[in-house]
mmCIF file of C-alpha atoms in Angstrom:
data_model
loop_
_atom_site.group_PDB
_atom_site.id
_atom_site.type_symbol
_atom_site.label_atom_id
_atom_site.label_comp_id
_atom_site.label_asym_id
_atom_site.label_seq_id
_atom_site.Cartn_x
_atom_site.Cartn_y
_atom_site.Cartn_z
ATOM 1 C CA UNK A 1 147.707 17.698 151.889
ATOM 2 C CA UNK A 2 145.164 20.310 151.204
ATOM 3 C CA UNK A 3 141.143 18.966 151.582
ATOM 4 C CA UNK A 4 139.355 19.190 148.358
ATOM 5 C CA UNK A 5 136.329 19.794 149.855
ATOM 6 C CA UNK A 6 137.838 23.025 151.565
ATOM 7 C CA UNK A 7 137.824 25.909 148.812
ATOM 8 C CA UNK A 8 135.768 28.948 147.657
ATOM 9 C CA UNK A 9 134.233 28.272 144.457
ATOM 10 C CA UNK A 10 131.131 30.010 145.872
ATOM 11 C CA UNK A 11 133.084 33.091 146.593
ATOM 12 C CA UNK A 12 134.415 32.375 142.779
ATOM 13 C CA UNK A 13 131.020 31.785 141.474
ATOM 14 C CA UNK A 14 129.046 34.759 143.006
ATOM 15 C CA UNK A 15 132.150 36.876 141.436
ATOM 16 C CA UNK A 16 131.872 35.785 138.341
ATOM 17 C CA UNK A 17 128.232 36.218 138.046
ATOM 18 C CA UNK A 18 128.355 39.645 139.412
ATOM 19 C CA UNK A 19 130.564 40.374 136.322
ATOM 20 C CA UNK A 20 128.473 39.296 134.412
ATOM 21 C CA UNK A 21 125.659 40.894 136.065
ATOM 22 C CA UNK A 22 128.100 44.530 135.438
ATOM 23 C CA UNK A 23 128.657 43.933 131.555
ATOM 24 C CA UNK A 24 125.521 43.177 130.718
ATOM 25 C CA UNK A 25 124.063 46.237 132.763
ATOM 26 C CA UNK A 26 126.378 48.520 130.710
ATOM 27 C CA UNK A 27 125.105 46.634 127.747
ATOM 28 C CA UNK A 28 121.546 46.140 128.094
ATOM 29 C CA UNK A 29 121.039 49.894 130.316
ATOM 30 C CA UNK A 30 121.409 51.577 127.538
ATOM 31 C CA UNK A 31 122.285 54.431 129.319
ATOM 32 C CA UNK A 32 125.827 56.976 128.406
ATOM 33 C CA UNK A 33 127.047 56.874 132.091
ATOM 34 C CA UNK A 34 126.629 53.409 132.991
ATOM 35 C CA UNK A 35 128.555 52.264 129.149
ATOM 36 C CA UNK A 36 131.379 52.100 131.450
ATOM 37 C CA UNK A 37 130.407 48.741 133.053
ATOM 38 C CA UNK A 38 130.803 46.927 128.828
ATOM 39 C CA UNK A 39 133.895 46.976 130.025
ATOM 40 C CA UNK A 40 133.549 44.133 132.768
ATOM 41 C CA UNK A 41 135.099 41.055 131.312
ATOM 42 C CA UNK A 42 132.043 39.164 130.490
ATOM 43 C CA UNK A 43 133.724 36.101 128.116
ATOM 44 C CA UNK A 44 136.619 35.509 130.943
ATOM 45 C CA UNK A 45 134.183 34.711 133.322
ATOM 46 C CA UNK A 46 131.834 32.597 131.365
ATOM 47 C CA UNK A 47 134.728 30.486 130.819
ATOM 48 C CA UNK A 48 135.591 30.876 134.760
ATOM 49 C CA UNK A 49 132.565 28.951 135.087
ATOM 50 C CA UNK A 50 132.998 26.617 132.697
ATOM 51 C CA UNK A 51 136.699 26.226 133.977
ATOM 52 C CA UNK A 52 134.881 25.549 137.570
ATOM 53 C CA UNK A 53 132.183 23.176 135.789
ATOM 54 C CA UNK A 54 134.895 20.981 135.112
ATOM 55 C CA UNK A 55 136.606 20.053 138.228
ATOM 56 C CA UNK A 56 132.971 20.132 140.228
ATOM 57 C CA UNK A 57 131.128 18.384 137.245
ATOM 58 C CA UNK A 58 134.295 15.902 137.088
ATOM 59 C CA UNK A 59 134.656 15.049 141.221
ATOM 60 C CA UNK A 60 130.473 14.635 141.197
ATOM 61 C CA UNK A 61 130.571 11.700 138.897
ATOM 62 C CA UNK A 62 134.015 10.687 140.381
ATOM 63 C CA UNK A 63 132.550 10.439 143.567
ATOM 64 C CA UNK A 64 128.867 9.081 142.597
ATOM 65 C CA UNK A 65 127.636 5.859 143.428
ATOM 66 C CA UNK A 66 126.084 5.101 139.973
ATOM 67 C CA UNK A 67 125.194 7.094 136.640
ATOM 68 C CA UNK A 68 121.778 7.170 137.459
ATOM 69 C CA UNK A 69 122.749 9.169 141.034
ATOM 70 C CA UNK A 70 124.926 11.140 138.990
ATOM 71 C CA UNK A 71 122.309 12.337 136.396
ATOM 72 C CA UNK A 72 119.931 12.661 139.028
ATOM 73 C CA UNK A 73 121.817 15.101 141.304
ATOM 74 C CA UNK A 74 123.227 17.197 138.281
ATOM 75 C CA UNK A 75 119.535 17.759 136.670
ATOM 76 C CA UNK A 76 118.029 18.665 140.004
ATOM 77 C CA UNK A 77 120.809 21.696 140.209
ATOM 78 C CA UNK A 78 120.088 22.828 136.800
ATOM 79 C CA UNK A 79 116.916 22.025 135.283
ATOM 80 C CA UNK A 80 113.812 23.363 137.848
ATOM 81 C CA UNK A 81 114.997 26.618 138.617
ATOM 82 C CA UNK A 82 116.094 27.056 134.224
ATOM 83 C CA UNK A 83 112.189 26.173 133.735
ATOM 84 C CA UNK A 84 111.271 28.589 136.668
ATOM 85 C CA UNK A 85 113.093 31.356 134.668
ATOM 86 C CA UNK A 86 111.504 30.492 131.073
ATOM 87 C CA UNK A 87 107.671 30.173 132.078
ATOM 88 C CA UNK A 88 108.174 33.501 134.493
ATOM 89 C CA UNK A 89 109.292 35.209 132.038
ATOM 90 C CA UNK A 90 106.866 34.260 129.536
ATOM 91 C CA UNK A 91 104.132 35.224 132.051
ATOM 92 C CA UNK A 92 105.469 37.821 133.852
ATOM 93 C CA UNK A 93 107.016 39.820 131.034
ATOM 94 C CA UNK A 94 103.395 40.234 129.165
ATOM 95 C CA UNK A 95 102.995 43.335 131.256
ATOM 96 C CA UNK A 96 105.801 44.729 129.439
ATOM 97 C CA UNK A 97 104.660 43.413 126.461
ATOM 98 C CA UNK A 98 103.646 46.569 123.776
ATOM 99 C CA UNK A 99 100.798 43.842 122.854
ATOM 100 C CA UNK A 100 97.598 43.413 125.090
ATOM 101 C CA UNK A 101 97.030 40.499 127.024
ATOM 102 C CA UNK A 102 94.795 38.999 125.290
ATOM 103 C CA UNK A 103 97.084 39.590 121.843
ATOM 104 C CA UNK A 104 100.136 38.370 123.632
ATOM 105 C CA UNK A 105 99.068 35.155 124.876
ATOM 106 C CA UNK A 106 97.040 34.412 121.272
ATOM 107 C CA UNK A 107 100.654 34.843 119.944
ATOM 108 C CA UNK A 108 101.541 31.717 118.790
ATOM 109 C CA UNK A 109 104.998 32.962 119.084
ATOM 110 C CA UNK A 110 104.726 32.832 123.250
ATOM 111 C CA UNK A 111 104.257 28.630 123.193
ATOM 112 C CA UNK A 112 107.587 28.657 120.917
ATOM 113 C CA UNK A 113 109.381 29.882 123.363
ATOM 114 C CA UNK A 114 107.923 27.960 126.059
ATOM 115 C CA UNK A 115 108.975 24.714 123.680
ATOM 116 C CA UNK A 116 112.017 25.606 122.343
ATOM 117 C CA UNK A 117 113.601 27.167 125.813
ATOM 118 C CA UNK A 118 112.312 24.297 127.742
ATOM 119 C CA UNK A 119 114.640 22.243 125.270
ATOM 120 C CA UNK A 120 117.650 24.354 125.929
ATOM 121 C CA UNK A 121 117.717 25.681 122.515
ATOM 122 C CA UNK A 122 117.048 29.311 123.187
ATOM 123 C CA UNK A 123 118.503 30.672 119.804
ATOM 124 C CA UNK A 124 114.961 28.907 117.999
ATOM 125 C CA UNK A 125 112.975 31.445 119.537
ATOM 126 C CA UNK A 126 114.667 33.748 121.794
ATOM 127 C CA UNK A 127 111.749 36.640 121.769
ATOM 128 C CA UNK A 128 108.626 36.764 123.378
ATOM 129 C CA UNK A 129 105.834 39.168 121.510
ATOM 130 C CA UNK A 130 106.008 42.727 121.823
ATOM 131 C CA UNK A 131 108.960 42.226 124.921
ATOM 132 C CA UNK A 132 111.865 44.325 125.008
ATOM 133 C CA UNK A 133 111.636 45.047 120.947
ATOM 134 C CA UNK A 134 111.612 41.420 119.744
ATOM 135 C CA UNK A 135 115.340 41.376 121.258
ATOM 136 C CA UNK A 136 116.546 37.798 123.057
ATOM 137 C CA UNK A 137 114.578 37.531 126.179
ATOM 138 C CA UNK A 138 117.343 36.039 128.209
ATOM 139 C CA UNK A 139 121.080 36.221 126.600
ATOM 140 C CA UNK A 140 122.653 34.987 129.373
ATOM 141 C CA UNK A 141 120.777 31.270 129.115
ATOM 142 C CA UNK A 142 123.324 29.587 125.549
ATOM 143 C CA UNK A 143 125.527 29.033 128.795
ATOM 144 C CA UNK A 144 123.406 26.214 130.044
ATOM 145 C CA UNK A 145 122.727 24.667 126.781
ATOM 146 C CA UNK A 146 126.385 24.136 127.214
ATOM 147 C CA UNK A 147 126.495 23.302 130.605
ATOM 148 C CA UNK A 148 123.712 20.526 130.074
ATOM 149 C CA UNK A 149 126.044 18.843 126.919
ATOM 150 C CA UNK A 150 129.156 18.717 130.020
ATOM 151 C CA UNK A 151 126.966 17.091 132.064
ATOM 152 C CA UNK A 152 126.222 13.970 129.550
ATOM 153 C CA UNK A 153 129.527 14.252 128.152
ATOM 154 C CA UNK A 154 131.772 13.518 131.060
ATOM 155 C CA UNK A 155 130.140 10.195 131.602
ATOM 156 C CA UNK A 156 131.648 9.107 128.153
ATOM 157 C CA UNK A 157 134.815 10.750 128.953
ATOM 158 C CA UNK A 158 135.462 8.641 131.978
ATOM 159 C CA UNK A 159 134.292 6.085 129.940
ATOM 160 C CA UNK A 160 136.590 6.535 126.724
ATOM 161 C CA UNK A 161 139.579 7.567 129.085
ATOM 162 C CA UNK A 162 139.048 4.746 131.917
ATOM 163 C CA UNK A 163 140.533 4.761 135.064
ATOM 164 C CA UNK A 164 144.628 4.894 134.261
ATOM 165 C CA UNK A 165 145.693 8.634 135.150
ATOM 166 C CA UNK A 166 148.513 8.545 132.623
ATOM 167 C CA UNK A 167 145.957 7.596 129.764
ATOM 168 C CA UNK A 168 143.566 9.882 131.134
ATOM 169 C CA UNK A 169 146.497 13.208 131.007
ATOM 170 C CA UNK A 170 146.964 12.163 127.628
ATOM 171 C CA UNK A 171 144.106 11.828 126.480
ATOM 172 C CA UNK A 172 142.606 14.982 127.944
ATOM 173 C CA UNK A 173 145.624 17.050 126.776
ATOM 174 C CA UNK A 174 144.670 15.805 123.047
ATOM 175 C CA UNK A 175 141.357 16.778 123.232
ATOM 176 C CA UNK A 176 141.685 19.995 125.020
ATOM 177 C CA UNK A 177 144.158 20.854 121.187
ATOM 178 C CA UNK A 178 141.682 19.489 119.891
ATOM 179 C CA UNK A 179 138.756 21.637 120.721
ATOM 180 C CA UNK A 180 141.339 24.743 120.603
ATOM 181 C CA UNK A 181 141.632 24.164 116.595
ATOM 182 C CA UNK A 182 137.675 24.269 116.175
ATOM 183 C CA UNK A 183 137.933 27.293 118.271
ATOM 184 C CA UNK A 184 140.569 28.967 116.496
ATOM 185 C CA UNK A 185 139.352 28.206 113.234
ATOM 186 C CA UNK A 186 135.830 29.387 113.631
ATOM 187 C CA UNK A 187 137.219 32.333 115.438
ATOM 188 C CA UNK A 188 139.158 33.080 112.421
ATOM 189 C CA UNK A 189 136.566 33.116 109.661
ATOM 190 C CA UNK A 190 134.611 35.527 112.142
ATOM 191 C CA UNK A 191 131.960 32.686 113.367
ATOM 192 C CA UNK A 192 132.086 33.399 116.800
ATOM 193 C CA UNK A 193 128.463 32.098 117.792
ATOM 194 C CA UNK A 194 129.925 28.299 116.066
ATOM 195 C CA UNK A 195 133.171 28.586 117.626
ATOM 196 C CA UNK A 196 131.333 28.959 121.342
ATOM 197 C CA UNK A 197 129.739 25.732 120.705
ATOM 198 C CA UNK A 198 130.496 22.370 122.870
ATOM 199 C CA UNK A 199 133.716 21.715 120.607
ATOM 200 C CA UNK A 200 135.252 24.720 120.909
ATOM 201 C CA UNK A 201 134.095 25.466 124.851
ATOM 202 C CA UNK A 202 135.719 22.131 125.688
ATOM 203 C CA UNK A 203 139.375 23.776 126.118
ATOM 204 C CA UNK A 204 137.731 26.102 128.721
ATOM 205 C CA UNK A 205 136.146 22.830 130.790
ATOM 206 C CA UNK A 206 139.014 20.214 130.227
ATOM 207 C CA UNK A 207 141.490 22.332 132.137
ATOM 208 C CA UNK A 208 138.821 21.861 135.367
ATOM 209 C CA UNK A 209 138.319 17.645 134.539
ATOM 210 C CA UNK A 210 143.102 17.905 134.491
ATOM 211 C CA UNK A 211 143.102 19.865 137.419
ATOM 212 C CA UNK A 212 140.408 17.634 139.991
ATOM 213 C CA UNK A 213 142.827 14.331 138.683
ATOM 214 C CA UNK A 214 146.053 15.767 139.356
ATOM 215 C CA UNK A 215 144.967 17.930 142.235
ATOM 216 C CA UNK A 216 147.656 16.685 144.751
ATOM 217 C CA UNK A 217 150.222 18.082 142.238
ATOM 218 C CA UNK A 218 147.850 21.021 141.118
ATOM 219 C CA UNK A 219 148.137 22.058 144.895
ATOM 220 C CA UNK A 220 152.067 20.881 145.214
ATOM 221 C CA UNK A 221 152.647 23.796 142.624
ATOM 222 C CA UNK A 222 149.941 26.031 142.566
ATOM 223 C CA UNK A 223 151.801 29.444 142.947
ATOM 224 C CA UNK A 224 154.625 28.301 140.058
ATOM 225 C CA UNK A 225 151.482 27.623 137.928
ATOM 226 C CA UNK A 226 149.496 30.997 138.801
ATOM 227 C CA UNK A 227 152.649 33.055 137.567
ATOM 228 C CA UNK A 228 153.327 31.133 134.519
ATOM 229 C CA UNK A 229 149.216 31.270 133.789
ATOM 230 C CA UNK A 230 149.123 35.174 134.653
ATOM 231 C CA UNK A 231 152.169 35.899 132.069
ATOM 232 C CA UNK A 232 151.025 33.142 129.586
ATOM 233 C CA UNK A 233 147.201 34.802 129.162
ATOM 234 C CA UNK A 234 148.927 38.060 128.814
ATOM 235 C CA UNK A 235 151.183 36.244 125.471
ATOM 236 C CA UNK A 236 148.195 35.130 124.418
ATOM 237 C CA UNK A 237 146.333 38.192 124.464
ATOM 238 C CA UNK A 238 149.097 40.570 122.647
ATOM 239 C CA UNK A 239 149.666 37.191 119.872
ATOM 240 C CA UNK A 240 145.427 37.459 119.678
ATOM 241 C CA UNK A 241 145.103 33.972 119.577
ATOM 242 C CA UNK A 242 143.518 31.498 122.323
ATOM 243 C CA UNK A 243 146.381 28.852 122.731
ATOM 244 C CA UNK A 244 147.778 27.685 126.361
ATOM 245 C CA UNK A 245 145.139 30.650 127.643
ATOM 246 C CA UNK A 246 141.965 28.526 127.954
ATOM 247 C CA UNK A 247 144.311 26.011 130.401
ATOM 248 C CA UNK A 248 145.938 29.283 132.115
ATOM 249 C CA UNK A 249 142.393 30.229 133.248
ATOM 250 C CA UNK A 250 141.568 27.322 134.649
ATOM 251 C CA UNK A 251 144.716 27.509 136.690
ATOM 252 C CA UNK A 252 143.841 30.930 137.729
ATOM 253 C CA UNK A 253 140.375 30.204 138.694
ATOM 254 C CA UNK A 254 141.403 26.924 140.907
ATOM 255 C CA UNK A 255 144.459 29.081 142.563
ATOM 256 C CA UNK A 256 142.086 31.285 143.656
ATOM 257 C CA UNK A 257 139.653 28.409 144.849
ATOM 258 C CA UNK A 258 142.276 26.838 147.140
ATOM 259 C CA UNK A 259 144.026 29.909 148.388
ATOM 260 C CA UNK A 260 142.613 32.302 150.799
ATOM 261 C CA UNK A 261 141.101 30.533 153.403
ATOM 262 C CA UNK A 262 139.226 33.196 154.886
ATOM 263 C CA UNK A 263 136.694 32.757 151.932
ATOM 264 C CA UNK A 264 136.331 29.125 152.587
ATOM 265 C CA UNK A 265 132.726 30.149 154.549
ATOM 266 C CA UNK A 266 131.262 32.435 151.804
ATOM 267 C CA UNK A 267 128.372 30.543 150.961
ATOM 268 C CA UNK A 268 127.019 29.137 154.542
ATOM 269 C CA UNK A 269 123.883 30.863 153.813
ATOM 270 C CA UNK A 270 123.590 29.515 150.339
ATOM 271 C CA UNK A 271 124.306 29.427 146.616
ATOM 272 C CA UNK A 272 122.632 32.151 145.309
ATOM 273 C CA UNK A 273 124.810 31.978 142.161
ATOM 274 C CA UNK A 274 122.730 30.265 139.917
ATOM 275 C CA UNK A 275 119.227 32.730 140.126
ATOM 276 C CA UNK A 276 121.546 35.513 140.263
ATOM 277 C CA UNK A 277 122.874 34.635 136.890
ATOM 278 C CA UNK A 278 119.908 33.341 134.873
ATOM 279 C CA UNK A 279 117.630 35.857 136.446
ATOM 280 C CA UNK A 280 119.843 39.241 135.924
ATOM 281 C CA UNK A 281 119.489 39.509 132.044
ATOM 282 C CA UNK A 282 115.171 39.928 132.204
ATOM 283 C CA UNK A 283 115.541 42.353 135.065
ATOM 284 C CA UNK A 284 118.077 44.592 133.520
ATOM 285 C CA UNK A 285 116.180 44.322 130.524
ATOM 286 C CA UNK A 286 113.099 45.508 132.347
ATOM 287 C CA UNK A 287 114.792 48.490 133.942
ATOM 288 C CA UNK A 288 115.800 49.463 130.690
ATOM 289 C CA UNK A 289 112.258 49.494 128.610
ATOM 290 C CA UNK A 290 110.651 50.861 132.337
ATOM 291 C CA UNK A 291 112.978 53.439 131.362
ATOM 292 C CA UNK A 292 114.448 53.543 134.906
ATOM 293 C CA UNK A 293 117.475 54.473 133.590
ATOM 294 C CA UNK A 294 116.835 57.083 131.637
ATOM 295 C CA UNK A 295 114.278 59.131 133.843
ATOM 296 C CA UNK A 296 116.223 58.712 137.415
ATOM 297 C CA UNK A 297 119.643 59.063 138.652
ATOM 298 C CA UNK A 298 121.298 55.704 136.495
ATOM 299 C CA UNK A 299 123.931 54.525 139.391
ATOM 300 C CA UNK A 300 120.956 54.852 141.645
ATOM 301 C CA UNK A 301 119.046 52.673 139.672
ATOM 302 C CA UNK A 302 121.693 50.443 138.563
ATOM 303 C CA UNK A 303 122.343 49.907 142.516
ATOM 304 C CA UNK A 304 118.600 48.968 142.670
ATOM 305 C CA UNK A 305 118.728 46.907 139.914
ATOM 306 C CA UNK A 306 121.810 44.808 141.731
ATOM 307 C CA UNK A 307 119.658 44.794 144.945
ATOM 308 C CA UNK A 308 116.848 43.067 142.688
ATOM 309 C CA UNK A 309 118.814 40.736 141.606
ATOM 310 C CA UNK A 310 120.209 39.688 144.602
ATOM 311 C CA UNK A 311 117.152 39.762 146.257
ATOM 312 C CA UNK A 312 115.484 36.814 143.400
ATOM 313 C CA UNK A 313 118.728 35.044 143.352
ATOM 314 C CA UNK A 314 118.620 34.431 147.381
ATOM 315 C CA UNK A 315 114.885 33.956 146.895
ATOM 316 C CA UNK A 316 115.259 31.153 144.507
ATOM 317 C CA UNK A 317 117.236 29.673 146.077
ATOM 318 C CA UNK A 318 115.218 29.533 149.549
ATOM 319 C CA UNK A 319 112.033 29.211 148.249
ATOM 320 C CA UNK A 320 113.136 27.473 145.468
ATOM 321 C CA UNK A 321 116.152 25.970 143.949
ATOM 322 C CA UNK A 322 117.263 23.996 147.397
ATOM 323 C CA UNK A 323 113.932 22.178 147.248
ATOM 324 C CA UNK A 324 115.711 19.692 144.498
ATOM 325 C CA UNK A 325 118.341 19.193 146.002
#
């Protein structure tokens, strides 16, 4: 039987991020030739990662000695280099900042988002003063709001659902329906900031938790179950409505985790993921009001821009991140 502990999510992860990294650059750029990159599939692989969350957030508590461990290990991966991010920005982006220095640190509205970020609730003051037109500072950040509410809430999933697998399948199943009707329904009356919430992101993070305790039979069937997910997200996607399609990603995302062996190695020289992702959004952004983009060649620039963002997220994580850990 395959080993668990054998797969590529960091090939996965990096991936993901660095489509991310692409939508948001044709986004945020502002610039004609690079509106191309919108196209990168920016919602599919924030709920990659969520899908991914699941089965790593699931086997860490699984596999911890107490809660307390548990808690412990998961804060240290997500909390220092999140309140790295916030107070460099807030510093750092005052020389950006169409206020003075002096102005821009009197600005009472600098220490709100110091406070409110800290707290994970970024949409309470998303702006710094004078910074990139009073837009959100860091869009890319509601993820870990989220990410933090998986991290408390599998705890009381375990404990609700016990130890009986059967029970468990059942139970997960019901909730993963569950979350899809909040989704669908918020969806529906246009509320699509409500229907992202921790109810509705559930179906996107249950399909991980199903997958890492069933994973001998995950891996029995895998390629059956990548076929039916690949022509399933398709249904979904022509019938507009987010049914079996949450689940079918999940089953993409693991197939790809525990197939291709030659990625198994990807991240020996770390997990640069992480800064990658909550550091790309500022830096884009920075490009952008610079005006990089508009007064040099913009694929140039958007090539420097990825190098810059590589080059923080492997710093981070050296200098940084791995620290905690």
């Amino acid at each position: 039987m395959q080993d668990i502990t054998k797969n590529n999510f960091d090939f996965i992860r990096v991936l993901l991020a660095f489509i991310v990294f692409l939508g948001h650059l044709g986004t945020l750029s502002a610039s004609p030739d690079l509106k191309i990159f919108e196209h990168s599939p920016i919602e599919i692989a924030v709920f990659g990662f969520f899908a991914v969350s699941g089965f790593l957030i699931a086997r860490s508590y699984d596999r911890s000695s107490s809660l307390k461990s548990y808690l412990k290990k998961r804060i240290r991966r997500i909390v220092p280099a999140y309140l790295l991010v916030i107070f460099l920005c807030a510093i750092l982006l005052s020389l950006v900042s169409t206020y003075s220095l002096t102005e821009y640190f009197s600005n009472t509205q600098v220490y709100k988002y110091l406070f409110w970020n800290s707290l994970f609730l970024n949409f309470k003051a998303p702006w710094l003063p004078g910074v990139f037109g009073n837009q959100a500072v860091n869009g890319a950040l509601w993820t870990l709001k989220i990410e933090m509410c998986y991290y408390f809430s599998v705890p009381l999933l375990f404990l609700l659902f016990g130890k009986n697998n059967k029970y468990r399948n059942i139970s997960l199943i019901i909730l993963y329906f569950l979350s899809l009707i909040y989704l669908n329904y918020f969806e529906s009356l246009h509320k699509i900031s409500v229907a992202k919430q921790l109810p509705g992101t559930l179906s996107y993070f249950i399909p991980g938790m199903l997958i890492y305790f069933n994973f001998d039979k995950f891996i029995k069937y895998k390629n059956i179950l990548f076929i039916i997910a690949l022509a399933t997200v398709w249904i979904d996607l022509y019938l507009n409505i987010q049914l079996f399609s949450p689940m079918m990603i999940g089953v993409i995302v693991m197939y790809i985790a525990y197939s291709f062996k030659f990625l198994n190695n990807f991240g020996k020289y770390g997990d640069f993921t992480y800064g990658i992702y909550i550091f790309h959004f500022p830096i884009i952004r920075t490009f952008q009001t610079l005006g990089l983009f508009e007064d040099y060649n913009p694929f140039v620039m958007a090539l420097v821009c990825m190098l810059v963002v590589i080059a923080v997220g492997v710093s981070s994580w050296h200098f940084y991140e791995k620290r905690f850990l």
